[in-house]
Short mmCIF file of C-alpha atoms in Angstrom, two decimals:
data_model
loop_
_atom_site.label_atom_id
_atom_site.label_comp_id
_atom_site.label_asym_id
_atom_site.label_seq_id
_atom_site.Cartn_x
_atom_site.Cartn_y
_atom_site.Cartn_z
CA MET H 244 -86.80 -80.30 -106.37
CA LYS H 245 -83.45 -80.57 -104.53
CA TYR H 246 -81.68 -78.79 -107.42
CA ILE H 247 -84.14 -75.87 -107.21
CA LEU H 248 -83.50 -75.63 -103.47
CA SER H 249 -79.74 -75.75 -103.98
CA ALA H 250 -79.93 -72.97 -106.54
CA ALA H 251 -82.10 -70.91 -104.20
CA ILE H 252 -79.68 -71.42 -101.30
CA LEU H 253 -76.75 -70.40 -103.50
CA PHE H 254 -78.65 -67.28 -104.68
CA LEU H 255 -79.47 -66.27 -101.10
CA SER H 256 -75.89 -66.94 -99.97
CA LEU H 257 -74.47 -64.79 -102.73
CA ASN H 258 -76.83 -61.96 -101.91
CA ALA H 259 -76.09 -62.25 -98.20
CA PHE H 260 -72.38 -61.81 -98.82
CA GLY H 261 -72.70 -59.12 -101.43
CA GLN H 262 -71.70 -61.25 -104.39
CA THR H 263 -73.35 -60.74 -107.73
CA LYS H 264 -74.90 -62.89 -110.39
CA GLU H 265 -72.12 -61.63 -112.63
CA ASP H 266 -69.55 -63.34 -110.42
CA SER H 267 -71.41 -66.64 -110.60
CA ILE H 268 -71.64 -66.36 -114.38
CA GLN H 269 -67.95 -65.51 -114.64
CA PHE H 270 -67.04 -68.51 -112.47
CA SER H 271 -69.00 -70.71 -114.84
CA ARG H 272 -67.30 -69.21 -117.89
CA ILE H 273 -63.88 -69.80 -116.34
CA SER H 274 -64.70 -73.40 -115.48
CA THR H 275 -66.19 -74.15 -118.88
CA GLU H 276 -63.21 -72.62 -120.67
CA ILE H 277 -60.57 -74.50 -118.69
CA LEU H 278 -62.28 -77.88 -118.48
CA ASN H 279 -62.97 -77.89 -122.21
CA LYS H 280 -60.08 -75.95 -123.71
CA GLY H 281 -57.41 -75.85 -121.02
CA LYS H 282 -53.89 -76.74 -122.13
CA SER H 283 -52.40 -77.52 -118.72
CA TYR H 284 -52.45 -81.29 -119.12
CA ASN H 285 -50.86 -81.31 -122.55
CA GLU H 286 -48.28 -78.77 -121.45
CA LEU H 287 -47.45 -80.89 -118.42
CA ARG H 288 -46.94 -83.89 -120.70
CA ASP H 289 -44.59 -81.81 -122.84
CA LEU H 290 -42.62 -80.53 -119.84
CA THR H 291 -42.25 -83.90 -118.13
CA LYS H 292 -41.73 -86.16 -121.15
CA ASN H 293 -39.59 -83.90 -123.34
CA ILE H 294 -37.54 -82.27 -120.57
CA GLY H 295 -38.09 -84.46 -117.50
CA HIS H 296 -36.73 -83.77 -114.04
CA ARG H 297 -35.22 -80.30 -113.69
CA LEU H 298 -32.76 -79.93 -110.83
CA SER H 299 -31.43 -76.39 -110.49
CA GLY H 300 -28.11 -76.01 -112.25
CA SER H 301 -28.74 -78.86 -114.68
CA ALA H 302 -28.99 -78.65 -118.46
CA ALA H 303 -32.59 -79.84 -118.17
CA TYR H 304 -33.47 -76.89 -115.93
CA GLU H 305 -32.06 -74.47 -118.51
CA LYS H 306 -34.23 -76.14 -121.16
CA SER H 307 -37.27 -75.65 -118.91
CA VAL H 308 -36.49 -71.92 -118.66
CA LYS H 309 -36.76 -71.60 -122.45
CA TRP H 310 -39.86 -73.80 -122.39
CA ALA H 311 -41.65 -71.64 -119.79
CA GLU H 312 -40.67 -68.45 -121.61
CA GLN H 313 -42.25 -69.77 -124.81
CA LYS H 314 -45.42 -71.06 -123.10
CA LEU H 315 -46.06 -67.72 -121.41
CA LYS H 316 -45.76 -65.97 -124.76
CA GLU H 317 -48.15 -68.46 -126.33
CA ALA H 318 -50.59 -67.93 -123.45
CA GLY H 319 -50.84 -64.25 -124.35
CA ALA H 320 -48.59 -62.50 -121.85
CA ASP H 321 -48.02 -58.84 -122.68
CA LYS H 322 -44.49 -59.10 -121.34
CA VAL H 323 -42.20 -62.04 -120.59
CA TRP H 324 -38.76 -61.78 -119.04
CA LEU H 325 -36.09 -63.76 -117.21
CA GLN H 326 -35.04 -62.77 -113.71
CA GLU H 327 -31.40 -63.51 -112.93
CA VAL H 328 -30.82 -65.75 -109.92
CA MET H 329 -27.57 -67.13 -108.52
CA ILE H 330 -28.31 -70.73 -107.60
CA PRO H 331 -26.41 -73.47 -105.76
CA VAL H 332 -25.41 -76.42 -107.94
CA TRP H 333 -25.71 -79.88 -106.39
CA GLU H 334 -25.03 -83.09 -108.28
CA ARG H 335 -25.96 -86.63 -107.24
CA GLY H 336 -23.50 -88.79 -109.15
CA LYS H 337 -23.13 -92.53 -108.69
CA GLU H 338 -24.08 -93.83 -105.24
CA SER H 339 -24.62 -97.08 -103.40
CA LEU H 340 -25.50 -98.30 -99.91
CA LYS H 341 -24.85 -101.86 -98.75
CA ILE H 342 -25.31 -103.69 -95.46
CA LYS H 343 -23.61 -106.79 -94.08
CA SER H 344 -25.22 -108.99 -91.46
CA GLN H 345 -23.71 -111.84 -89.44
CA ASN H 346 -23.71 -114.16 -92.44
CA GLY H 347 -20.97 -111.98 -93.94
CA ASN H 348 -22.68 -111.23 -97.24
CA TRP H 349 -23.17 -107.68 -98.53
CA LYS H 350 -26.66 -106.67 -99.64
CA SER H 351 -27.44 -103.57 -101.70
CA LEU H 352 -30.24 -101.31 -100.46
CA LYS H 353 -32.41 -98.96 -102.48
CA MET H 354 -31.45 -95.46 -101.40
CA LEU H 355 -31.14 -91.81 -102.40
CA SER H 356 -28.73 -89.27 -101.05
CA LEU H 357 -30.53 -86.30 -99.55
CA GLY H 358 -30.32 -83.10 -101.54
CA ASN H 359 -27.33 -80.85 -100.71
CA SER H 360 -25.60 -83.74 -98.94
CA GLU H 361 -21.89 -84.21 -99.43
CA GLY H 362 -20.81 -87.67 -100.50
CA THR H 363 -17.80 -89.87 -99.85
CA LYS H 364 -15.75 -88.61 -102.82
CA GLY H 365 -16.08 -92.02 -104.39
CA LYS H 366 -14.55 -93.86 -101.45
CA ASP H 367 -16.19 -96.50 -99.29
CA ILE H 368 -17.17 -95.42 -95.78
CA SER H 369 -18.35 -98.15 -93.45
CA GLY H 370 -19.26 -98.73 -89.85
CA GLU H 371 -21.72 -100.29 -87.46
CA ILE H 372 -25.34 -99.06 -87.60
CA ILE H 373 -27.09 -97.84 -84.48
CA MET H 374 -30.81 -97.06 -84.60
CA VAL H 375 -32.81 -94.33 -82.87
CA LYS H 376 -36.55 -93.79 -83.21
CA SER H 377 -36.76 -90.16 -82.09
CA LEU H 378 -34.66 -87.07 -81.57
CA GLY H 379 -35.16 -87.48 -77.85
CA GLU H 380 -33.69 -90.97 -78.00
CA TYR H 381 -30.70 -89.69 -79.96
CA GLU H 382 -30.05 -86.85 -77.53
CA LYS H 383 -29.65 -89.40 -74.73
CA LEU H 384 -26.74 -91.10 -76.50
CA ASN H 385 -23.23 -90.25 -75.36
CA PRO H 386 -20.72 -89.21 -78.05
CA GLU H 387 -18.79 -92.43 -77.27
CA GLU H 388 -21.84 -94.45 -78.33
CA VAL H 389 -22.05 -92.60 -81.67
CA LYS H 390 -18.38 -92.13 -82.58
CA ASP H 391 -17.49 -93.89 -85.87
CA LYS H 392 -21.01 -95.31 -86.13
CA ILE H 393 -23.72 -94.89 -88.76
CA VAL H 394 -26.89 -93.48 -87.19
CA PHE H 395 -30.23 -94.73 -88.54
CA PHE H 396 -33.01 -92.25 -87.72
CA ASN H 397 -36.06 -94.51 -87.96
CA TYR H 398 -38.91 -92.04 -87.48
CA PRO H 399 -41.96 -92.86 -89.65
CA LEU H 400 -44.31 -90.36 -91.21
CA SER H 401 -47.33 -90.44 -88.92
CA GLN H 402 -50.44 -92.07 -90.35
CA SER H 403 -52.60 -90.38 -87.70
CA TYR H 404 -52.84 -86.95 -89.30
CA VAL H 405 -55.70 -86.58 -91.76
CA GLN H 406 -53.92 -83.54 -93.19
CA THR H 407 -50.76 -85.22 -94.43
CA PHE H 408 -48.76 -81.98 -94.61
CA LYS H 409 -48.88 -81.95 -90.80
CA ALA H 410 -47.26 -85.38 -90.76
CA TYR H 411 -44.66 -84.16 -93.23
CA SER H 412 -43.83 -81.11 -91.12
CA ASP H 413 -43.55 -83.32 -88.06
CA ALA H 414 -41.05 -85.71 -89.67
CA ALA H 415 -39.12 -83.26 -91.88
CA VAL H 416 -36.79 -82.26 -89.03
CA TYR H 417 -35.12 -85.67 -89.28
CA ARG H 418 -34.29 -85.20 -92.95
CA SER H 419 -32.98 -81.67 -92.47
CA THR H 420 -30.86 -82.21 -89.34
CA ALA H 421 -29.76 -85.87 -89.28
CA ALA H 422 -26.32 -85.26 -90.79
CA SER H 423 -25.36 -82.42 -88.48
CA LEU H 424 -26.68 -84.24 -85.42
CA THR H 425 -24.69 -87.35 -86.33
CA ALA H 426 -21.52 -85.36 -87.03
CA LYS H 427 -21.78 -83.54 -83.71
CA LYS H 428 -21.25 -86.81 -81.85
CA GLY H 429 -18.63 -88.21 -84.21
CA GLY H 430 -20.76 -90.45 -86.44
CA LYS H 431 -19.69 -91.28 -90.01
CA PHE H 432 -22.97 -90.75 -91.87
CA ALA H 433 -26.72 -90.74 -91.33
CA ILE H 434 -29.50 -92.91 -92.72
CA VAL H 435 -33.03 -91.49 -92.59
CA ARG H 436 -36.34 -93.26 -93.02
CA SER H 437 -38.04 -91.56 -95.98
CA LEU H 438 -40.79 -89.02 -95.47
CA SER H 439 -43.29 -91.33 -97.14
CA SER H 440 -46.93 -92.17 -96.53
CA ALA H 441 -46.72 -95.24 -98.78
CA PHE H 442 -46.07 -98.80 -97.63
CA ASP H 443 -43.47 -99.46 -100.33
CA ASP H 444 -39.73 -99.46 -100.83
CA VAL H 445 -39.36 -96.21 -102.78
CA PRO H 446 -36.77 -93.85 -101.25
CA HIS H 447 -37.62 -90.14 -101.08
CA THR H 448 -34.98 -87.45 -101.47
CA GLY H 449 -35.37 -83.82 -100.34
CA ALA H 450 -33.27 -81.00 -98.98
CA MET H 451 -31.10 -81.28 -95.90
CA ARG H 452 -28.84 -78.62 -94.46
CA TYR H 453 -25.65 -78.45 -92.45
CA LYS H 454 -25.52 -76.39 -89.31
CA GLU H 455 -22.87 -73.70 -89.20
CA ASN H 456 -19.44 -75.12 -88.37
CA SER H 457 -20.79 -78.68 -88.65
CA GLU H 458 -18.69 -81.36 -90.34
CA LYS H 459 -20.33 -82.14 -93.69
CA ILE H 460 -20.91 -85.86 -93.51
CA PRO H 461 -23.29 -87.74 -95.87
CA ALA H 462 -27.01 -88.32 -95.32
CA VAL H 463 -29.12 -90.81 -97.27
CA ALA H 464 -32.75 -91.96 -97.29
CA ILE H 465 -34.23 -95.44 -97.54
CA GLY H 466 -37.81 -96.51 -98.23
CA ASN H 467 -40.31 -97.76 -95.67
CA THR H 468 -39.96 -101.46 -96.48
CA THR H 469 -36.18 -101.36 -96.22
CA ALA H 470 -36.45 -99.35 -93.01
CA ASP H 471 -38.71 -101.99 -91.45
CA GLU H 472 -36.40 -104.82 -92.55
CA LEU H 473 -33.34 -103.02 -91.20
CA GLU H 474 -35.09 -102.39 -87.89
CA ALA H 475 -35.90 -106.09 -87.56
CA LEU H 476 -32.31 -107.09 -88.31
CA LEU H 477 -30.88 -104.62 -85.79
CA LYS H 478 -32.98 -106.11 -83.02
CA SER H 479 -31.16 -109.42 -83.32
CA GLN H 480 -27.67 -108.74 -84.64
CA LYS H 481 -24.90 -106.29 -85.45
CA ILE H 482 -25.23 -104.72 -88.91
CA THR H 483 -22.47 -102.96 -90.84
CA ALA H 484 -23.26 -100.41 -93.55
CA LYS H 485 -21.06 -99.23 -96.42
CA LEU H 486 -21.72 -96.06 -98.42
CA ASN H 487 -20.09 -94.92 -101.64
CA SER H 488 -21.30 -91.62 -103.05
CA ASN H 489 -20.09 -89.06 -105.57
CA CYS H 490 -22.70 -86.42 -104.74
CA GLY H 491 -21.90 -82.94 -103.51
CA MET H 492 -22.12 -79.20 -104.05
CA ARG H 493 -20.47 -77.79 -107.17
CA GLY H 494 -20.47 -74.09 -106.40
CA GLU H 495 -22.97 -71.60 -107.83
CA LYS H 496 -24.09 -70.51 -111.29
CA LEU H 497 -26.26 -67.88 -112.87
CA SER H 498 -29.74 -69.07 -113.79
CA HIS H 499 -33.24 -67.59 -114.08
CA SER H 500 -36.81 -67.52 -112.89
CA VAL H 501 -39.31 -66.95 -115.70
CA ILE H 502 -41.93 -64.20 -115.41
CA GLY H 503 -44.86 -63.22 -117.62
CA GLU H 504 -47.75 -60.83 -117.09
CA ILE H 505 -50.82 -59.13 -118.48
CA THR H 506 -50.89 -55.44 -117.68
CA GLY H 507 -53.57 -54.00 -115.46
CA HIS H 508 -56.17 -51.71 -117.05
CA LYS H 509 -56.83 -49.75 -113.86
CA ASP H 510 -53.34 -49.67 -112.31
CA LYS H 511 -50.06 -51.55 -112.23
CA SER H 512 -50.48 -53.11 -108.79
CA VAL H 513 -49.40 -56.75 -109.02
CA ILE H 514 -51.26 -59.99 -108.32
CA ILE H 515 -48.96 -63.02 -108.47
CA VAL H 516 -49.78 -66.60 -109.33
CA GLY H 517 -46.98 -69.14 -109.60
CA GLY H 518 -45.10 -72.30 -108.80
CA HIS H 519 -41.52 -73.54 -108.98
CA LEU H 520 -39.98 -74.63 -112.25
CA ASP H 521 -37.23 -76.80 -110.79
CA SER H 522 -37.66 -80.31 -109.42
CA TRP H 523 -35.55 -83.01 -107.84
CA ASP H 524 -33.39 -85.16 -110.09
CA VAL H 525 -35.58 -88.26 -109.85
CA GLY H 526 -38.95 -88.89 -111.49
CA GLU H 527 -40.33 -86.16 -113.74
CA GLY H 528 -41.36 -83.46 -111.29
CA ALA H 529 -44.97 -83.77 -112.42
CA HIS H 530 -46.87 -83.05 -109.21
CA ASP H 531 -43.90 -81.23 -107.65
CA ASP H 532 -44.15 -78.80 -109.23
CA GLY H 533 -44.85 -79.11 -112.94
CA SER H 534 -48.55 -79.05 -112.05
CA GLY H 535 -48.26 -75.67 -110.34
CA ILE H 536 -46.39 -74.21 -113.30
CA VAL H 537 -48.91 -75.25 -115.94
CA GLN H 538 -51.85 -74.27 -113.73
CA SER H 539 -50.39 -70.78 -113.26
CA ILE H 540 -49.88 -70.33 -116.99
CA GLU H 541 -53.49 -71.49 -117.46
CA VAL H 542 -54.70 -68.62 -115.25
CA LEU H 543 -53.09 -66.05 -117.54
CA ARG H 544 -54.29 -67.82 -120.68
CA THR H 545 -57.87 -67.93 -119.43
CA PHE H 546 -57.96 -64.21 -118.66
CA LYS H 547 -56.78 -63.57 -122.22
CA ASN H 548 -59.07 -66.10 -123.91
CA LEU H 549 -62.16 -64.86 -122.07
CA ALA H 550 -61.14 -61.22 -122.58
CA ILE H 551 -61.50 -60.53 -118.87
CA LYS H 552 -60.47 -56.91 -118.40
CA ASN H 553 -58.18 -57.21 -115.38
CA ASN H 554 -57.93 -54.17 -113.12
CA HIS H 555 -54.44 -54.98 -111.87
CA THR H 556 -51.38 -56.59 -113.42
CA ILE H 557 -51.61 -60.36 -113.23
CA ARG H 558 -48.14 -61.88 -113.12
CA VAL H 559 -47.10 -65.51 -113.45
CA VAL H 560 -43.80 -66.36 -111.75
CA CYS H 561 -42.05 -69.65 -112.48
CA PHE H 562 -39.61 -69.63 -109.59
CA ALA H 563 -36.09 -71.07 -109.81
CA ASN H 564 -34.45 -73.26 -107.18
CA GLU H 565 -37.24 -73.92 -104.69
CA GLU H 566 -36.13 -77.45 -103.92
CA ASN H 567 -32.61 -76.90 -102.66
CA GLY H 568 -32.19 -73.21 -101.97
CA VAL H 569 -35.32 -71.08 -102.57
CA LYS H 570 -33.06 -68.59 -104.34
CA GLY H 571 -35.73 -67.70 -106.91
CA GLY H 572 -38.26 -66.74 -104.25
CA GLN H 573 -35.66 -64.81 -102.30
CA GLN H 574 -34.48 -62.92 -105.37
CA TYR H 575 -38.04 -62.01 -106.32
CA GLY H 576 -38.71 -60.76 -102.79
CA LYS H 577 -35.51 -58.72 -102.90
CA MET H 578 -36.63 -57.12 -106.16
CA VAL H 579 -40.01 -56.17 -104.70
CA LYS H 580 -38.35 -54.66 -101.63
CA GLU H 581 -35.86 -52.66 -103.70
CA THR H 582 -38.34 -51.35 -106.29
CA GLY H 583 -41.27 -50.79 -103.93
CA GLU H 584 -43.56 -52.25 -106.59
CA LYS H 585 -46.99 -52.64 -105.02
CA HIS H 586 -48.16 -56.23 -104.65
CA LEU H 587 -51.75 -56.99 -103.66
CA PHE H 588 -51.75 -60.79 -103.40
CA ALA H 589 -49.65 -63.86 -104.18
CA LEU H 590 -51.03 -67.36 -104.82
CA GLU H 591 -48.78 -70.39 -105.23
CA SER H 592 -49.59 -73.92 -106.33
CA ASP H 593 -47.02 -76.32 -104.88
CA ALA H 594 -48.96 -79.14 -103.25
CA GLY H 595 -49.63 -81.35 -106.26
CA GLY H 596 -52.13 -81.49 -109.10
CA PHE H 597 -54.75 -83.45 -107.19
CA THR H 598 -58.41 -82.45 -106.72
CA PRO H 599 -58.60 -78.94 -105.22
CA ARG H 600 -60.31 -78.73 -101.83
CA GLY H 601 -59.78 -75.04 -101.17
CA ILE H 602 -57.14 -72.39 -100.67
CA ALA H 603 -54.98 -71.79 -97.59
CA LEU H 604 -54.64 -68.14 -96.55
CA GLU H 605 -51.94 -66.13 -94.77
CA MET H 606 -53.12 -62.55 -94.30
CA ASP H 607 -55.02 -60.38 -91.83
CA GLU H 608 -58.37 -61.50 -90.50
CA ALA H 609 -60.35 -58.90 -92.42
CA LYS H 610 -59.08 -60.20 -95.74
CA ILE H 611 -59.50 -63.82 -94.66
CA ASN H 612 -63.12 -63.14 -93.77
CA GLN H 613 -63.70 -61.38 -97.07
CA ILE H 614 -62.35 -64.35 -99.03
CA LYS H 615 -64.34 -66.78 -96.89
CA SER H 616 -67.47 -64.77 -97.70
CA TRP H 617 -66.95 -65.79 -101.34
CA SER H 618 -67.08 -69.50 -100.48
CA PRO H 619 -70.63 -70.01 -101.89
CA LEU H 620 -69.21 -69.15 -105.31
CA PHE H 621 -66.52 -71.82 -105.02
CA LEU H 622 -68.68 -74.57 -103.53
CA PRO H 623 -70.19 -75.79 -106.85
CA TYR H 624 -66.62 -76.46 -108.04
CA GLY H 625 -65.74 -78.61 -105.03
CA ALA H 626 -63.67 -76.01 -103.15
CA TYR H 627 -64.83 -75.45 -99.59
CA ASP H 628 -61.77 -75.35 -97.32
CA PHE H 629 -60.41 -71.87 -96.57
CA GLU H 630 -59.25 -72.72 -93.04
CA GLY H 631 -55.57 -73.41 -93.72
CA ARG H 632 -53.15 -70.70 -92.53
CA TYR H 633 -50.07 -71.27 -94.66
CA SER H 634 -48.74 -70.40 -98.10
CA GLY H 635 -46.05 -71.46 -100.53
CA THR H 636 -42.32 -71.47 -99.87
CA ASP H 637 -41.44 -69.26 -102.83
CA ILE H 638 -43.77 -66.47 -101.76
CA TYR H 639 -42.69 -66.54 -98.12
CA PRO H 640 -40.46 -63.45 -98.62
CA LEU H 641 -43.56 -61.57 -99.77
CA LYS H 642 -45.50 -62.75 -96.74
CA GLU H 643 -42.68 -61.42 -94.56
CA MET H 644 -43.27 -57.99 -96.16
CA GLY H 645 -46.94 -58.09 -95.14
CA ILE H 646 -48.27 -58.99 -98.59
CA PRO H 647 -51.29 -61.34 -98.44
CA THR H 648 -50.26 -64.81 -99.58
CA ALA H 649 -52.08 -68.07 -100.25
CA GLU H 650 -51.64 -71.60 -101.56
CA LEU H 651 -53.90 -73.93 -103.50
CA ALA H 652 -54.93 -76.77 -101.18
CA PRO H 653 -55.50 -79.98 -103.16
CA ASP H 654 -56.43 -83.32 -101.63
CA SER H 655 -53.17 -84.45 -100.02
CA GLN H 656 -53.77 -88.14 -99.35
CA ARG H 657 -51.60 -89.41 -102.25
CA TYR H 658 -49.03 -86.64 -102.40
CA PHE H 659 -46.49 -88.05 -99.95
CA ASP H 660 -46.65 -91.48 -101.59
CA ILE H 661 -44.70 -90.03 -104.53
CA HIS H 662 -43.21 -86.74 -103.29
CA HIS H 663 -39.50 -86.37 -104.21
CA THR H 664 -39.30 -89.83 -105.80
CA GLU H 665 -38.94 -91.60 -109.11
CA GLU H 666 -42.71 -92.15 -108.90
CA ASP H 667 -43.57 -88.47 -109.47
CA THR H 668 -44.37 -88.86 -113.16
CA PHE H 669 -46.90 -87.50 -115.62
CA GLU H 670 -48.94 -90.70 -115.42
CA LYS H 671 -49.74 -89.94 -111.77
CA VAL H 672 -51.60 -86.73 -112.72
CA ASN H 673 -55.30 -86.82 -113.62
CA ARG H 674 -56.40 -84.37 -116.31
CA ARG H 675 -59.68 -83.36 -114.64
CA GLU H 676 -58.09 -82.84 -111.24
CA LEU H 677 -55.28 -80.74 -112.70
CA LEU H 678 -57.69 -78.54 -114.66
CA LEU H 679 -60.01 -78.12 -111.69
CA GLY H 680 -57.05 -76.78 -109.74
CA ALA H 681 -56.37 -74.26 -112.49
CA THR H 682 -60.06 -73.35 -112.43
CA ILE H 683 -60.11 -72.60 -108.70
CA MET H 684 -56.91 -70.57 -109.01
CA THR H 685 -58.31 -68.50 -111.88
CA GLN H 686 -61.57 -67.90 -110.05
CA MET H 687 -59.68 -66.71 -106.98
CA ILE H 688 -57.45 -64.38 -109.00
CA TYR H 689 -60.56 -63.02 -110.71
CA MET H 690 -62.18 -62.22 -107.34
CA ILE H 691 -59.03 -60.64 -105.92
CA ASP H 692 -58.56 -58.54 -109.04
CA LYS H 693 -62.15 -57.34 -108.97
CA ASN H 694 -62.42 -56.59 -105.24
CA TRP H 695 -58.98 -55.46 -104.05
#
């Protein structure tokens, strides 16, 4: 009886919001096709196991460009091309961090240099560690208290936020600014507690930046367990740290984003779906953002396999250099601005391949309300949350031009356990969850294409 009532409620909801039985049938066809025949999971295995992590400027990234080009052709794209992008080249190199307590013995700590950080040019840099637990606490320190010291920014990712991206945004300022803040007061280098929701000792890397005219001193991250142990030691004794790092920027080079599309039957207005092809140089870049890449290719493949006659051009963009420069997204935005090519909508998947909960929206209220009116269609597939007001980093330049943008919103509870770490591997991705994300994305692109 309850299933009859549920079906009746869905039917009434669809009628109330002007949706048709055809839409419901098409949603079912999309889901059935992807969950049974989708290639995302196998393609992700291929990308992560045969190429691996893909830092911009690396040989592995260039292999992934050829890989994405081939997969888009296999998916049925009418046209595939490479968009030239000048990208910054950063290399990690050999690195180590050690501490010495009052017993006089050196102990090695698990660590990762932050992305874009300069190193020590292979030399040892050492000094006494001072700890601060907030930016406010650091601001109260006099330059004399910081000069020639190593500053440990011990600010944990808050466990209080249910939406973990809010905790990440709250703590990310420490990763991005610690080096410049330390340099401003004469410190030697910065140590940052990782932006991690896990109670483990896995360090998380991620991009930092130097303020203009700031001295470019090193910045490194340590895991939560090490951070807690270091905090306990500092409460009772003086601790010396020693860093040796060969990381640093190596200029720029020409690289590419990869783009494929199926031409619109009604007009050439563009609907984008995409993710970023690069990853950090640890782990395999499976959730961040191999998942978004294979899901986006799945959208195009499903339109072709189901012979859905798309009104507008549906374009997959595999963006270059999101992690440490966003040059791919910026270059794409520049192209759109220069050509005046009409774009209707852009959807990015860059929050992991976990179970989809909905889609976050950045656009005017009228369009938000229209998309929310379609929610009864998405509910049977587990997507219900259309309340987020954000979208992906790569499509931010399009948002700045007034183009409606959106981002797939998967369950985020496990994402920051593995984000930017050696733990971001293929084995952490569940096939059903990944394919459900591709399903929701395809269904959304179908509705946008039909109604806009």
